One Martini backbone bead per residue (centre of mass of N, CA, C, O) as a GRO file, in nm:
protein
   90
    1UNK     BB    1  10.770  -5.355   3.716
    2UNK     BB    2  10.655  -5.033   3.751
    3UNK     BB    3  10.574  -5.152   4.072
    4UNK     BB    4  10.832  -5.217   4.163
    5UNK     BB    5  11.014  -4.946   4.112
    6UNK     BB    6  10.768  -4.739   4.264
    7UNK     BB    7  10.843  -4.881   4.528
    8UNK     BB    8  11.152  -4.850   4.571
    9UNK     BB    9  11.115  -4.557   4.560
   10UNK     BB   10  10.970  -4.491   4.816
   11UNK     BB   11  11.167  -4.594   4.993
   12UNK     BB   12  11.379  -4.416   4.911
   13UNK     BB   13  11.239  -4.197   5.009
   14UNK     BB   14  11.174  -4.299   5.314
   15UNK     BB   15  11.529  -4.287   5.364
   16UNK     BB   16  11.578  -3.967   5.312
   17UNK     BB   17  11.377  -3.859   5.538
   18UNK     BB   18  11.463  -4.059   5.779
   19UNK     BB   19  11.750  -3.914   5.747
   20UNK     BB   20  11.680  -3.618   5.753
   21UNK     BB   21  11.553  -3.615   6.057
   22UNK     BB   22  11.813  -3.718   6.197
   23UNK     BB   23  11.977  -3.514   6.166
   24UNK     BB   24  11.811  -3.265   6.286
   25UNK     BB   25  11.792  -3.444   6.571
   26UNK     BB   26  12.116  -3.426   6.606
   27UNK     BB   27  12.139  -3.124   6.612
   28UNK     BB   28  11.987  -3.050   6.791
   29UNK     BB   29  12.049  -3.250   7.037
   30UNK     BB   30  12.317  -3.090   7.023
   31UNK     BB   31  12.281  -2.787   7.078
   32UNK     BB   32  12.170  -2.876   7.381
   33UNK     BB   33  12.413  -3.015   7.501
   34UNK     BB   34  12.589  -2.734   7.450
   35UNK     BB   35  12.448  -2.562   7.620
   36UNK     BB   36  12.457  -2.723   7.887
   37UNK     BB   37  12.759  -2.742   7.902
   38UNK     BB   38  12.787  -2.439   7.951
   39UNK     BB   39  12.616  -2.412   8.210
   40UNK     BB   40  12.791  -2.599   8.383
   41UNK     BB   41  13.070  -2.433   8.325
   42UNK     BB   42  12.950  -2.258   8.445
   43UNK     BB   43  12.895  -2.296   8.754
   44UNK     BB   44  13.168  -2.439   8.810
   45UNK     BB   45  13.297  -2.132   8.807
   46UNK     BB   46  13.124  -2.027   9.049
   47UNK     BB   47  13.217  -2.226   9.268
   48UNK     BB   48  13.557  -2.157   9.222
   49UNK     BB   49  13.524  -1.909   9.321
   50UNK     BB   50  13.378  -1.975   9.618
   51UNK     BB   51  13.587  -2.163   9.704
   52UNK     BB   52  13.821  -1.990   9.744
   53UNK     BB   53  13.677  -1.770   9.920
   54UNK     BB   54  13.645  -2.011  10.154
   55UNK     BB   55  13.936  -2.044  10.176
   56UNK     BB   56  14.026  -1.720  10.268
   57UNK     BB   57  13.797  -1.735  10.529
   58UNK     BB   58  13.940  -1.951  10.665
   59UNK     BB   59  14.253  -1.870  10.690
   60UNK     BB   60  14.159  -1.603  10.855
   61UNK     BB   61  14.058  -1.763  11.057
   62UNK     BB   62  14.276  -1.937  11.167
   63UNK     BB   63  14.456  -1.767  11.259
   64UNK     BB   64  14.645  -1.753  11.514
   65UNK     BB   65  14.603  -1.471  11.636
   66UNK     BB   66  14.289  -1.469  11.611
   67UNK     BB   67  14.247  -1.724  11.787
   68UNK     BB   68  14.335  -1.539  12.023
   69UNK     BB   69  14.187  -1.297  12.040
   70UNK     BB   70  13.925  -1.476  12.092
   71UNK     BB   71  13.979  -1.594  12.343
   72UNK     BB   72  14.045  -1.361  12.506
   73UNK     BB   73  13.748  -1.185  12.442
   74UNK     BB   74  13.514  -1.422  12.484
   75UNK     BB   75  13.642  -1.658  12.697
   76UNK     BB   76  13.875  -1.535  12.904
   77UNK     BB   77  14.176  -1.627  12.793
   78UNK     BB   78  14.505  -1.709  12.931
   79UNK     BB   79  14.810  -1.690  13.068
   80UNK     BB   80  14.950  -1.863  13.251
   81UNK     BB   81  15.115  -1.948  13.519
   82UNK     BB   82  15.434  -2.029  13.643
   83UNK     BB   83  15.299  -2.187  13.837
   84UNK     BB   84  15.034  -2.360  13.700
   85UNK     BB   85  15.278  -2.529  13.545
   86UNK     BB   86  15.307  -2.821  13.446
   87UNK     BB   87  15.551  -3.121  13.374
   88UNK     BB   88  15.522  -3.391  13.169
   89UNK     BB   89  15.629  -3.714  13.193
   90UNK     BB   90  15.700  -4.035  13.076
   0.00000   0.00000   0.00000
């Protein structure tokens, strides 16, 4: 019978230290996947950022002033003469 107890209490130790041990790593990769998660949110944080900006800096190429002053400058681009334009009807 104290053969038996003896054994019992054993398991029962290794039943608690195997449970405290998944706690600690339970908590530790908790911790990890927390921190990873701050890193992804900073990540796209910065992103939403840039994403703006590059929003801003296309709405201003594409203004349509902007647009006539580069083809009038780069391009050599003017406006036809009303001789020039034609008609089509369909």
């Amino acid at each position: 019978m104290k053969v038996l107890g003896g054994l019992f209490m054993l398991i029962l130790v290794a039943a608690v230290l195997s449970s405290a041990i998944a706690v600690v790593w339970t908590r530790h990769e908790s911790r990890v996947l927390f921190v990873e998660l701050t890193r992804l949110q900073n990540v796209r944080d910065e992103l939403n950022i840039e994403y703006g900006k590059l929003e801003l800096e296309q709405a201003t190429w594409a203004e349509p002033r902007r647009v006539d002053d580069e083809a009038r400058q780069k391009l050599g681009m003017v406006n036809p003469k009303p001789q020039d334009i034609q008609l089509v009807r369909r």
